[in-house]
mmCIF file of C-alpha atoms and ligand atoms in Angstrom:
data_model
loop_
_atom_site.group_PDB
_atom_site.id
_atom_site.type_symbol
_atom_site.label_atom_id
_atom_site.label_comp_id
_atom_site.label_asym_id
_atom_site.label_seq_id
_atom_site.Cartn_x
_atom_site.Cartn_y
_atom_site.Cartn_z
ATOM 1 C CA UNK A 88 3.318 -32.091 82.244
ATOM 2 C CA UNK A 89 1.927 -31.374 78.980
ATOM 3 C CA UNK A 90 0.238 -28.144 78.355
ATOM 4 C CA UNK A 91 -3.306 -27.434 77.293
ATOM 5 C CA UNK A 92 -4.292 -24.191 75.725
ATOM 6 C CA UNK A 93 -8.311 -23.590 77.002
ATOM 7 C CA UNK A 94 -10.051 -20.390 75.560
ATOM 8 C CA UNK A 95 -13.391 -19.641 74.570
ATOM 9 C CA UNK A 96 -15.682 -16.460 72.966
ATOM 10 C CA UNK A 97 -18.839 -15.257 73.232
ATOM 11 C CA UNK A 98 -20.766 -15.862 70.186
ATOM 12 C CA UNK A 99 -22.662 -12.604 70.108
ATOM 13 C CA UNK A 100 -21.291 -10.801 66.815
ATOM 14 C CA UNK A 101 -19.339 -10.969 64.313
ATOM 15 C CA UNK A 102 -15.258 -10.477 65.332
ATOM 16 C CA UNK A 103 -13.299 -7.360 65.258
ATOM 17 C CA UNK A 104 -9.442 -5.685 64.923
ATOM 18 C CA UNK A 105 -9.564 -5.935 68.617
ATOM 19 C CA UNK A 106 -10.225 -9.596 68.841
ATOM 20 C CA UNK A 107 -7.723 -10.195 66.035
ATOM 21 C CA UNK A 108 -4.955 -7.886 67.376
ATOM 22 C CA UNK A 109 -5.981 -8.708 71.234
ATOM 23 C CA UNK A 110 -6.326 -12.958 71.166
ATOM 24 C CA UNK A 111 -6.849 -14.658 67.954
ATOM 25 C CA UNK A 112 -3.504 -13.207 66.378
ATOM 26 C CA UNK A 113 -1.903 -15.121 69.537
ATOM 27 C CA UNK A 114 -3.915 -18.213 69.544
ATOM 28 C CA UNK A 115 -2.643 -18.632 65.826
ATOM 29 C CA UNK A 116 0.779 -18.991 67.226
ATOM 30 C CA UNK A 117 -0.074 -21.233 70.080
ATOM 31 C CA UNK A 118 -1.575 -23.965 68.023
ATOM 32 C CA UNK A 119 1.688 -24.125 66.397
ATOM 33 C CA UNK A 120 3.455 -25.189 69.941
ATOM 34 C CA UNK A 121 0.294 -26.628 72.740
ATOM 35 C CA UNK A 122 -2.578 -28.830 72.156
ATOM 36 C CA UNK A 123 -5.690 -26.507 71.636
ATOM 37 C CA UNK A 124 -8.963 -26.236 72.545
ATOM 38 C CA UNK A 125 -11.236 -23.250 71.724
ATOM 39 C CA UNK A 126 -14.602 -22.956 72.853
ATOM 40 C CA UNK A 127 -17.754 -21.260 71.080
ATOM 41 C CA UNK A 128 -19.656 -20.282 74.165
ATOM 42 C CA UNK A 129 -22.644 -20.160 73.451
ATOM 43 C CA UNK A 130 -23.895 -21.372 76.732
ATOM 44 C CA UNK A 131 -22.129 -18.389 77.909
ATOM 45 C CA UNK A 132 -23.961 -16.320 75.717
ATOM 46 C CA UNK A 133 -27.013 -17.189 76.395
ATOM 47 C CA UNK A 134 -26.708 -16.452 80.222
ATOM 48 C CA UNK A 135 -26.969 -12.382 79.132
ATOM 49 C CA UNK A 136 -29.085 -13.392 75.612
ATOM 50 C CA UNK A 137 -31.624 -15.561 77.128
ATOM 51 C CA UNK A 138 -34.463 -13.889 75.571
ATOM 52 C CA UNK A 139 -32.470 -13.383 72.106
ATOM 53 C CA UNK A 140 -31.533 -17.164 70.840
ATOM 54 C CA UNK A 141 -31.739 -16.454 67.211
ATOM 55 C CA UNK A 142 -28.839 -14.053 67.891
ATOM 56 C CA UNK A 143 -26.337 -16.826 69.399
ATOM 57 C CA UNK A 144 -27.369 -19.391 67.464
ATOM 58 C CA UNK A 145 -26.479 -17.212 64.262
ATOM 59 C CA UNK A 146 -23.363 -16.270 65.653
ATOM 60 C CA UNK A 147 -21.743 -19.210 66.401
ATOM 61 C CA UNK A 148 -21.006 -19.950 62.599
ATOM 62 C CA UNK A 149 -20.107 -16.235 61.766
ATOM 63 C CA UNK A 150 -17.525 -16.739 64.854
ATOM 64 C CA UNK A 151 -16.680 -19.839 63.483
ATOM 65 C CA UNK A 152 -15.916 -18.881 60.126
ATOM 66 C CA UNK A 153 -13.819 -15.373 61.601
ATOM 67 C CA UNK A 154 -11.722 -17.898 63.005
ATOM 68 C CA UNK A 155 -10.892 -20.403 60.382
ATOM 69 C CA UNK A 156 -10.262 -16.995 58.234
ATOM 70 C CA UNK A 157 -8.226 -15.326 60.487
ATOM 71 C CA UNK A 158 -5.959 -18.846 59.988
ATOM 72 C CA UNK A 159 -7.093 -21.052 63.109
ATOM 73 C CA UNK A 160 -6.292 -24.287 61.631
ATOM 74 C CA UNK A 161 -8.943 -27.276 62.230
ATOM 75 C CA UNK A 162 -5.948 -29.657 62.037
ATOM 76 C CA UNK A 163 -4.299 -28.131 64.683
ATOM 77 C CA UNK A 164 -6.823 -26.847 66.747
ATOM 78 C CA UNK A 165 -10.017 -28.464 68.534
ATOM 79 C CA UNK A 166 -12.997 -25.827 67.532
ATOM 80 C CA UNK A 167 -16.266 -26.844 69.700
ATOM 81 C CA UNK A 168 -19.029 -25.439 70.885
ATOM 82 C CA UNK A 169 -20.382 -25.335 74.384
ATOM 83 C CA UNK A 170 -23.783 -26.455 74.274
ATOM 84 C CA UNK A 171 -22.612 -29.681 72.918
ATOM 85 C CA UNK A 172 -20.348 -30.769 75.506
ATOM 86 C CA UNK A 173 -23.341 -32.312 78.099
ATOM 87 C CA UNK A 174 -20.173 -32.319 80.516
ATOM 88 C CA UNK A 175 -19.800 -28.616 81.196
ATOM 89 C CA UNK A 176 -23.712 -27.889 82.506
ATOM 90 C CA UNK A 177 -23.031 -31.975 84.602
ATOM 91 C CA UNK A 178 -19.299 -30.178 85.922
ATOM 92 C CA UNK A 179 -21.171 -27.095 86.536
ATOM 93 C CA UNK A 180 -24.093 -28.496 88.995
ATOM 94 C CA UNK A 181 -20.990 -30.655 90.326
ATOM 95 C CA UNK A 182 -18.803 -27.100 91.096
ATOM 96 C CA UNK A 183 -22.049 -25.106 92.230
ATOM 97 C CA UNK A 184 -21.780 -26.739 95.806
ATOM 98 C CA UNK A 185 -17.909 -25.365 96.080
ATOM 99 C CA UNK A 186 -18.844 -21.693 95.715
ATOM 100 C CA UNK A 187 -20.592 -19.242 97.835
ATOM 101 C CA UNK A 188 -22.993 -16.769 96.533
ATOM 102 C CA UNK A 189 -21.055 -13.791 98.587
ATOM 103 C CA UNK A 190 -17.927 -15.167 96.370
ATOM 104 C CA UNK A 191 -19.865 -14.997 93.181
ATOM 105 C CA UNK A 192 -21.139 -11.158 94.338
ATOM 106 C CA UNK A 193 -17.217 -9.985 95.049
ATOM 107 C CA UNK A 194 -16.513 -11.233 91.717
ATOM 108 C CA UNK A 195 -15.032 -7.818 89.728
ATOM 109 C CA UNK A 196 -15.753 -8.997 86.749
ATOM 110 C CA UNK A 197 -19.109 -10.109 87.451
ATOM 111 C CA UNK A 198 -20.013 -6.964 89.583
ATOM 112 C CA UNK A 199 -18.810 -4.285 86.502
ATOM 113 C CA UNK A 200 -20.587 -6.379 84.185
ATOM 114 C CA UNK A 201 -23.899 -6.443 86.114
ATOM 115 C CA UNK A 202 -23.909 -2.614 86.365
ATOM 116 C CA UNK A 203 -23.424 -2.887 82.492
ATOM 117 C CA UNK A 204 -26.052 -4.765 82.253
ATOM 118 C CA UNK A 205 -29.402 -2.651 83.436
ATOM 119 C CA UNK A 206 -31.722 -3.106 80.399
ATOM 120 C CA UNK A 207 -31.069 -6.987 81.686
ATOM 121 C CA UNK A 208 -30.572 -7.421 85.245
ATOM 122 C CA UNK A 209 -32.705 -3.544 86.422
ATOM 123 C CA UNK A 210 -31.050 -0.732 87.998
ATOM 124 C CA UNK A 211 -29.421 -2.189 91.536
ATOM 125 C CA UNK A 212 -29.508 -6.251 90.022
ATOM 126 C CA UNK A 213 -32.681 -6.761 91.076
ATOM 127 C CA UNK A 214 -33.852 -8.664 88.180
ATOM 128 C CA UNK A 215 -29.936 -10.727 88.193
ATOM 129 C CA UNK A 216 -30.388 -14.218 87.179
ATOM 130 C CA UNK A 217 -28.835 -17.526 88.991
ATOM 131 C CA UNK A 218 -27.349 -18.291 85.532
ATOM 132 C CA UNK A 219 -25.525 -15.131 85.252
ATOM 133 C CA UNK A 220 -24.396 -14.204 88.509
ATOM 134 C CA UNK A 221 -23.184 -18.371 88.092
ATOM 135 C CA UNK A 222 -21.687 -18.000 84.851
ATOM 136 C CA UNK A 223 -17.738 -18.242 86.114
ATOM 137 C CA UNK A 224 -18.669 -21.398 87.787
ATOM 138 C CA UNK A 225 -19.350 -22.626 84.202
ATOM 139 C CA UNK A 226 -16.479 -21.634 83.227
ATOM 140 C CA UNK A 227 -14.761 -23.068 85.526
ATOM 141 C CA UNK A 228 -16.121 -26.564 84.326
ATOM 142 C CA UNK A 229 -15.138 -25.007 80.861
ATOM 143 C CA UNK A 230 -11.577 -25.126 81.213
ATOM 144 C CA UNK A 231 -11.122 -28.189 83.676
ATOM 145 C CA UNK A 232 -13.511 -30.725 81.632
ATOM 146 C CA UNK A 233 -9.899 -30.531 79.384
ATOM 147 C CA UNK A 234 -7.787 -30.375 81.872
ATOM 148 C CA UNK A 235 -7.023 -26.876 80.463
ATOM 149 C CA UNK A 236 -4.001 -25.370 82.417
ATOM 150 C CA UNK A 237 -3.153 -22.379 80.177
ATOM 151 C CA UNK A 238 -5.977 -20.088 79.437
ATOM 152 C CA UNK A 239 -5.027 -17.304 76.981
ATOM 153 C CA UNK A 240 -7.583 -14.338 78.076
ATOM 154 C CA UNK A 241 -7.541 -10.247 78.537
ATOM 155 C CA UNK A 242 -6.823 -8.976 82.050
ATOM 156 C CA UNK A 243 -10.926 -8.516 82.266
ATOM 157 C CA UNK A 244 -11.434 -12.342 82.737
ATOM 158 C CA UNK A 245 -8.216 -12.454 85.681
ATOM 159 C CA UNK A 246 -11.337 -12.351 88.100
ATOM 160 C CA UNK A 247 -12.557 -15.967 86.393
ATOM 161 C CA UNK A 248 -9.791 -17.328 85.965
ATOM 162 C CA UNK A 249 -8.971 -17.088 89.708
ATOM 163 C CA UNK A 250 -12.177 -18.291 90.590
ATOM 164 C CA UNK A 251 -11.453 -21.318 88.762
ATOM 165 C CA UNK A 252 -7.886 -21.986 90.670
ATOM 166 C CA UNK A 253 -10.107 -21.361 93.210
ATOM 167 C CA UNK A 254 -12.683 -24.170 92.788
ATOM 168 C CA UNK A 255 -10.047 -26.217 91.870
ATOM 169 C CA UNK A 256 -8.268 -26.506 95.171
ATOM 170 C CA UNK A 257 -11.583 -26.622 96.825
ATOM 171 C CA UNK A 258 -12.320 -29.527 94.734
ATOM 172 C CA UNK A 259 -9.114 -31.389 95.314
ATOM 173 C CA UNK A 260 -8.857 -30.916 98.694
ATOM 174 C CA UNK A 261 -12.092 -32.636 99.192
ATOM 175 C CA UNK A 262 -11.788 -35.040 96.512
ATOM 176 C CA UNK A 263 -8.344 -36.084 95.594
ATOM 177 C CA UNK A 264 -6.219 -34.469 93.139
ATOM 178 C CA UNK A 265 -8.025 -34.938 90.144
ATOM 179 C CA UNK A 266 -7.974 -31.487 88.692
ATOM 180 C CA UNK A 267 -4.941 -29.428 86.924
ATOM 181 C CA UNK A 268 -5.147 -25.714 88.794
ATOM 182 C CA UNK A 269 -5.113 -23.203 85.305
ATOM 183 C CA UNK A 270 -2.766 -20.202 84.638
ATOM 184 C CA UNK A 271 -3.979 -17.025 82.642
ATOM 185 C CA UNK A 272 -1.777 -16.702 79.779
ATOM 186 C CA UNK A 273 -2.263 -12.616 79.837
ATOM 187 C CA UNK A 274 -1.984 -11.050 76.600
ATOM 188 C CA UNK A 275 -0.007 -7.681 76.796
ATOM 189 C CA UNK A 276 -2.258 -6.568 73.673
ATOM 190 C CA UNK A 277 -5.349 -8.045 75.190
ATOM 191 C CA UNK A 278 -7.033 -4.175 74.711
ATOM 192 C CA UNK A 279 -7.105 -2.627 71.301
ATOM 193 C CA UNK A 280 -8.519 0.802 71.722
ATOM 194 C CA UNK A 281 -11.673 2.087 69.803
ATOM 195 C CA UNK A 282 -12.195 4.462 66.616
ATOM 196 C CA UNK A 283 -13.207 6.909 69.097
ATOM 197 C CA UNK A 284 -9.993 6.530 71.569
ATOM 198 C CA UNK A 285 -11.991 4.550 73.745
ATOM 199 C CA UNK A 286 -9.733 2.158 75.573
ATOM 200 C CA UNK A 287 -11.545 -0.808 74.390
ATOM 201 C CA UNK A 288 -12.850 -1.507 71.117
ATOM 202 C CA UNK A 289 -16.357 -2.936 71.073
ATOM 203 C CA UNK A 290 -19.216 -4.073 69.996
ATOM 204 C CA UNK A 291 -21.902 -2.605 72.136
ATOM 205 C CA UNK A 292 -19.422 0.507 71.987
ATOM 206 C CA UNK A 293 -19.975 1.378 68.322
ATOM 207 C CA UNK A 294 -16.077 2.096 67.937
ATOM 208 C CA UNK A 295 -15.385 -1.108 66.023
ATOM 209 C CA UNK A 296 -13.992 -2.030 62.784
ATOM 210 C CA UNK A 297 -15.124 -5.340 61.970
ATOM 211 C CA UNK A 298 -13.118 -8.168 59.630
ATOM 212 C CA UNK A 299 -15.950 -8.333 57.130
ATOM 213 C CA UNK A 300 -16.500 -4.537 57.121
ATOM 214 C CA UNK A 301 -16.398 -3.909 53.482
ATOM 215 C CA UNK A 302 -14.114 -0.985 51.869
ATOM 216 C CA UNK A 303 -16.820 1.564 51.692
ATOM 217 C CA UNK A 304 -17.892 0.837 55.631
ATOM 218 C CA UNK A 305 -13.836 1.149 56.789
ATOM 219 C CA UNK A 306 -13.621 4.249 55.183
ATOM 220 C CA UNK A 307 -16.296 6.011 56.838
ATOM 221 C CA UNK A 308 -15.241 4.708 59.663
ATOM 222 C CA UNK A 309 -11.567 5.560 59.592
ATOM 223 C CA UNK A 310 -12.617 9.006 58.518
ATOM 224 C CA UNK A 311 -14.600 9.859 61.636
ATOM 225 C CA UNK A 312 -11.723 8.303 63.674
ATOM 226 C CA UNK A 313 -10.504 10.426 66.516
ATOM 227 C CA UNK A 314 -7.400 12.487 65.883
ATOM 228 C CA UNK A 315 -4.962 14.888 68.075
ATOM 229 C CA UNK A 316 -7.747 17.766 68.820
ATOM 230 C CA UNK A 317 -5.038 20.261 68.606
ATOM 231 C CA UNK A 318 -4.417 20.097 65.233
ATOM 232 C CA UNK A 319 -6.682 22.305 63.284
ATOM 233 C CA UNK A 320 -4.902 23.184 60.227
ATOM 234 C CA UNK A 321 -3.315 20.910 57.552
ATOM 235 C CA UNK A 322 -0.018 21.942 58.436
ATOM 236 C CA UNK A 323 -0.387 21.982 62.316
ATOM 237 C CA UNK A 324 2.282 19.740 64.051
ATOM 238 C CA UNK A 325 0.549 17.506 66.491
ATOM 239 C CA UNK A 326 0.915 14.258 68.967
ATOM 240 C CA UNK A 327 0.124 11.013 66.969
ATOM 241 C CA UNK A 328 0.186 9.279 70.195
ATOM 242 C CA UNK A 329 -3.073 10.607 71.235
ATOM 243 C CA UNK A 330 -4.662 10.302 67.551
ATOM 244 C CA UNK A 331 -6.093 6.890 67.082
ATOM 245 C CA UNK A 332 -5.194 7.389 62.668
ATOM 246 C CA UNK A 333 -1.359 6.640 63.853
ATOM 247 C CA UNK A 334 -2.300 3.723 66.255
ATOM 248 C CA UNK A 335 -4.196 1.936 63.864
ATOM 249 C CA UNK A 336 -1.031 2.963 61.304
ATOM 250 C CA UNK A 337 1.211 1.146 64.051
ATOM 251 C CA UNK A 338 -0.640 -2.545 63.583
ATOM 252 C CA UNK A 339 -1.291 -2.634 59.813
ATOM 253 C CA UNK A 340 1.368 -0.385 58.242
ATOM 254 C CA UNK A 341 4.349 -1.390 60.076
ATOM 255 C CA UNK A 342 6.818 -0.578 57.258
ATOM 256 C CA UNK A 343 6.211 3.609 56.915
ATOM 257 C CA UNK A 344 5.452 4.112 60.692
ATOM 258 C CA UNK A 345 8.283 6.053 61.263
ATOM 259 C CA UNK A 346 7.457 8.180 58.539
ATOM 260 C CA UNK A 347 3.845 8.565 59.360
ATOM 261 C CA UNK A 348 4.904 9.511 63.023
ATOM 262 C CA UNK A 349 7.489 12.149 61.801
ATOM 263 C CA UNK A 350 5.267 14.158 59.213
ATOM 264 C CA UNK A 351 2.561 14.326 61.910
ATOM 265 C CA UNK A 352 4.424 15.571 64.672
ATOM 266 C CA UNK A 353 6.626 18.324 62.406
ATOM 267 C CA UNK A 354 3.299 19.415 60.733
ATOM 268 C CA UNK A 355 4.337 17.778 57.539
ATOM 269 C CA UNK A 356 0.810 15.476 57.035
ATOM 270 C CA UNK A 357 -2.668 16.615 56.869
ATOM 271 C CA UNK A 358 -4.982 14.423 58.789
ATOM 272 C CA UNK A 359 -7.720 13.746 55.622
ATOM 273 C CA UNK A 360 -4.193 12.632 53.304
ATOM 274 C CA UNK A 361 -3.574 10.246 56.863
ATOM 275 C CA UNK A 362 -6.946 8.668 56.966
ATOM 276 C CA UNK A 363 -6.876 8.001 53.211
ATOM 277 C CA UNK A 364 -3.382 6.217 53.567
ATOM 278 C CA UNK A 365 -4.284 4.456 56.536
ATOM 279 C CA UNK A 366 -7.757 3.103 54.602
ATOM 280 C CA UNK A 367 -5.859 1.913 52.018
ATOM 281 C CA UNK A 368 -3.846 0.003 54.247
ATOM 282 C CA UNK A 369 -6.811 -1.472 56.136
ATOM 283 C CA UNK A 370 -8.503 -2.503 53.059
ATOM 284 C CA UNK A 371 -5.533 -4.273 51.855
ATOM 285 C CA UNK A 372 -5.026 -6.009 54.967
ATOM 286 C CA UNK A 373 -8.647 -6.857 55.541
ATOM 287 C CA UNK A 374 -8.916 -8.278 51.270
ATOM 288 C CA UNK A 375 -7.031 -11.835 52.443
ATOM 289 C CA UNK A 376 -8.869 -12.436 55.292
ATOM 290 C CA UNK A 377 -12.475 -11.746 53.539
ATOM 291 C CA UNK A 378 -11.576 -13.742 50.531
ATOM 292 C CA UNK A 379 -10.307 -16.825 52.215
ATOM 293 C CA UNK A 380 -13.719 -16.595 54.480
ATOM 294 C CA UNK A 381 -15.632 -16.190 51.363
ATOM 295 C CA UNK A 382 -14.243 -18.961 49.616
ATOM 296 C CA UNK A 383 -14.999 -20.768 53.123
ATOM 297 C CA UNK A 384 -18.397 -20.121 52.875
ATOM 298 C CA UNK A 385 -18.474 -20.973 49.302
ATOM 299 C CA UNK A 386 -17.340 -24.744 50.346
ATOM 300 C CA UNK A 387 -19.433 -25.249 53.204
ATOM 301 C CA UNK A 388 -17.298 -26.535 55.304
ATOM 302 C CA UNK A 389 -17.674 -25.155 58.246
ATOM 303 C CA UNK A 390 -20.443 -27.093 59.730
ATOM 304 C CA UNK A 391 -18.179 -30.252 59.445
ATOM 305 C CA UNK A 392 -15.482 -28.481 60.913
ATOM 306 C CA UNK A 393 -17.455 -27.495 63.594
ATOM 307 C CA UNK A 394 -19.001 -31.237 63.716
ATOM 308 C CA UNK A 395 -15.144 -33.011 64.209
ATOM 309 C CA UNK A 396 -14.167 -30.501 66.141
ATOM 310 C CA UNK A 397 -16.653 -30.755 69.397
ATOM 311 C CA UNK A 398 -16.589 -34.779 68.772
ATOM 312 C CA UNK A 399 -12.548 -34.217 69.885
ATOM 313 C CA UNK A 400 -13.989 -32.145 72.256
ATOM 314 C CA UNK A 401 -16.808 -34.701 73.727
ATOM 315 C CA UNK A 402 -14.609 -37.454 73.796
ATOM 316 C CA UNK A 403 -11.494 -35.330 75.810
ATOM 317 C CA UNK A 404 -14.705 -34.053 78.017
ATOM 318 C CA UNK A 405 -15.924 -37.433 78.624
ATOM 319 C CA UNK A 406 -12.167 -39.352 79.677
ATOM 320 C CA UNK A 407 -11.791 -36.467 82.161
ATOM 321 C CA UNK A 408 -15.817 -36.322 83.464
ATOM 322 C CA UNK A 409 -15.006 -40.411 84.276
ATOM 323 C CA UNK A 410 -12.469 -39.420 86.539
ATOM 324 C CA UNK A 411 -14.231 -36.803 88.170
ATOM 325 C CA UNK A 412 -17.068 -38.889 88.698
ATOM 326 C CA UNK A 413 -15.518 -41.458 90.582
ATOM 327 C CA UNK A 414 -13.630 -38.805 92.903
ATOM 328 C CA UNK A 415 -16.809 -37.968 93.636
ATOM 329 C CA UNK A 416 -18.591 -41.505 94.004
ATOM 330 C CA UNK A 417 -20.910 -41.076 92.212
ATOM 331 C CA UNK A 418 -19.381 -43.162 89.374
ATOM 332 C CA UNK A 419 -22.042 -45.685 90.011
ATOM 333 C CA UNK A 420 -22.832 -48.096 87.346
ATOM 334 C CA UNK A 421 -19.144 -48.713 86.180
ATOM 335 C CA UNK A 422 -18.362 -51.334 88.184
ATOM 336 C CA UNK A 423 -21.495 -53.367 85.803
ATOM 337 C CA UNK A 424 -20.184 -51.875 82.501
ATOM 338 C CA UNK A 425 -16.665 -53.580 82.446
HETATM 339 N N1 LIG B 151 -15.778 -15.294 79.340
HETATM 340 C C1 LIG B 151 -15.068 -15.260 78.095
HETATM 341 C C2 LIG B 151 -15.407 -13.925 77.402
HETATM 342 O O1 LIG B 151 -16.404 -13.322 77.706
HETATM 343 C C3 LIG B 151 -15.394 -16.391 77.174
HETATM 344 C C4 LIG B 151 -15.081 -17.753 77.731
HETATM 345 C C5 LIG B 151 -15.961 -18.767 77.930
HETATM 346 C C6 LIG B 151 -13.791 -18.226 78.129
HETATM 347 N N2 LIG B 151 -15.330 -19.858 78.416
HETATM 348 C C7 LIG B 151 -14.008 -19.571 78.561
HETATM 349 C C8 LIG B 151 -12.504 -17.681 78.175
HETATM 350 C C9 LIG B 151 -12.945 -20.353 79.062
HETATM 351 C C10 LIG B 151 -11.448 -18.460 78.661
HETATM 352 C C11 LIG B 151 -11.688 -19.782 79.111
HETATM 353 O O2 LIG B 151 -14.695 -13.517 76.539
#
């Protein structure tokens, strides 16, 4: 059976080395090899930005344009965005009625992102919203509206994505088999760690270096990076594994990491001279990617892009929502229309 690639993003800031080095680096390959969807969620978004649409709605062409820099090829894959596809909130009302509320509540993901979440949902989830608390039902409607059955995502969404298998079987056990039960595709790099060591680099978490950060904003960052806090003095020998200098040396200066490894640990490399040299390095890789989005943005094309791309999307969403529809029998005025 032919594989579908399903993946979507939050549109709530502009992307980052982590989301480079930890998904979109890998979804550039896929769209090489599977048929490719990738989702803007804004819908998604707005379950946790409700009062803040200005934010999303700026956001999804920021996104966009990250990913057509970062080389996500409109010709090869099917950019969309959420709100657009009618199909996903009809799927979602369908899929409400196959999930309990105690399921929703024992969701991990859900539950750790709740207790993130106190400004929004109050101190014990009082103030929690039905959309929120609901929000892997609509992505379950997400990835089976195209019949996605590989969804490329960090071990944080494994919680969704077994929900969805979940409501799947549900479905076509009382329906027929209509629906294509999804597999995570788990990326081993799915976590880069943060400027300040932080296992995960993020937004909200201030520890992120962002593509369209420009030279003089990566330098101050890289210089208040965390290093080994054993080495005091220049000539010091110390671990580069704990120092996050070497780890961001490991995924954009490939070629000298050996040497960069070596002079830190036998005391050889001060960590000022290391910072400098990885800076360079960062600007240099960042230059391609902000001049191809500039020139992007320069052509204003993106819009269009984003216009074909979620008509692909409508039309898969639509074939599969016909289907679905008369599982459910509630298909009711095709029998006139043909
Ligand atoms: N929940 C995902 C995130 O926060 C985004 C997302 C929305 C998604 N729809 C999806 C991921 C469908 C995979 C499949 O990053």
């Amino acid at each position: 059976m032919e594989k579908i690639i399903l993946t979507g993003l939050r549109p709530t800031g502009n992307l980052h080395l982590g989301h480079y080095f930890g998904a979109v680096r890998n979804w550039v390959k896929l769209q090489e090899e599977y048929q490719t969807y990738i989702e803007i969620a804004d819908v998604q978004a707005l379950t946790d930005n409700f009062n803040n649409p200005e934010k999303v709605r700026k956001n999804v062409k920021e996104v966009a344009l990250d990913f057509l820099a970062l080389g996500l090829d409109p010709k090869k894959v099917t950019i969309f965005i959420q709100s657009a596809i009618p199909e996903i909130a009809e799927l979602t009302v369908f899929y409400s009625n196959l999930v309990t509320i105690a399921r929703l509540y024992r969701n991990p993901t859900i539950k750790t992102e709740i207790k993130q979440k106190k400004e929004l949902f109050g101190n014990d989830g009082e103030s929690l919203t039905y959309g929120f608390l609901g929000y892997p039902v609509s992505q379950a409607a997400d990835i089976t509206v195209f019949n996605g059955n590989l969804i490329p995502v960090g071990e944080d969404q494994l919680p969704l994505i077994e929900q969805c298998r979940e409501i799947v079987r549900k479905f076509n056990h009382i329906y027929g088999d209509i629906l294509r039960e999804p597999e995570a595709l788990l990326d081993k790099n799915a976590r880069i760690k943060g400027l300040d060591g932080n296992e995960k680099m993020g937004k909200s978490l201030g520890n992120a270096i962002f593509l369209v950060d420009d030279p003089e904003t990566v330098s101050k960052k890289i210089m208040s990076a965390k290093t080994d806090p054993q080495k005091i003095k220049k000539d010091d020998k110390a671990d580069p594994e704990v120092c996050m200098v070497y780890y961001y040396h490991k995924l954009v200066n490939d070629n000298n990491i050996s040497t960069v490894c070596k002079e830190c640990q036998n005391g050889m490399r001060g960590c000022v001279a290391c910072k400098k040299e990885l800076i360079e390095h960062m600007v240099e890789f960042l230059k391609p990617i902000q001049e191809k989005r500039k020139e992007l943005e320069e052509q204003k094309i993106v819009d269009q892009i984003l216009k074909e791309g979620t008509q692909k999307a409508q039309e898969k969403a639509k074939e599969t929502m016909k289907k679905i529809k008369e599982s459910m029998k509630i298909d009711y005025f095709d029998e006139i229309s043909k």
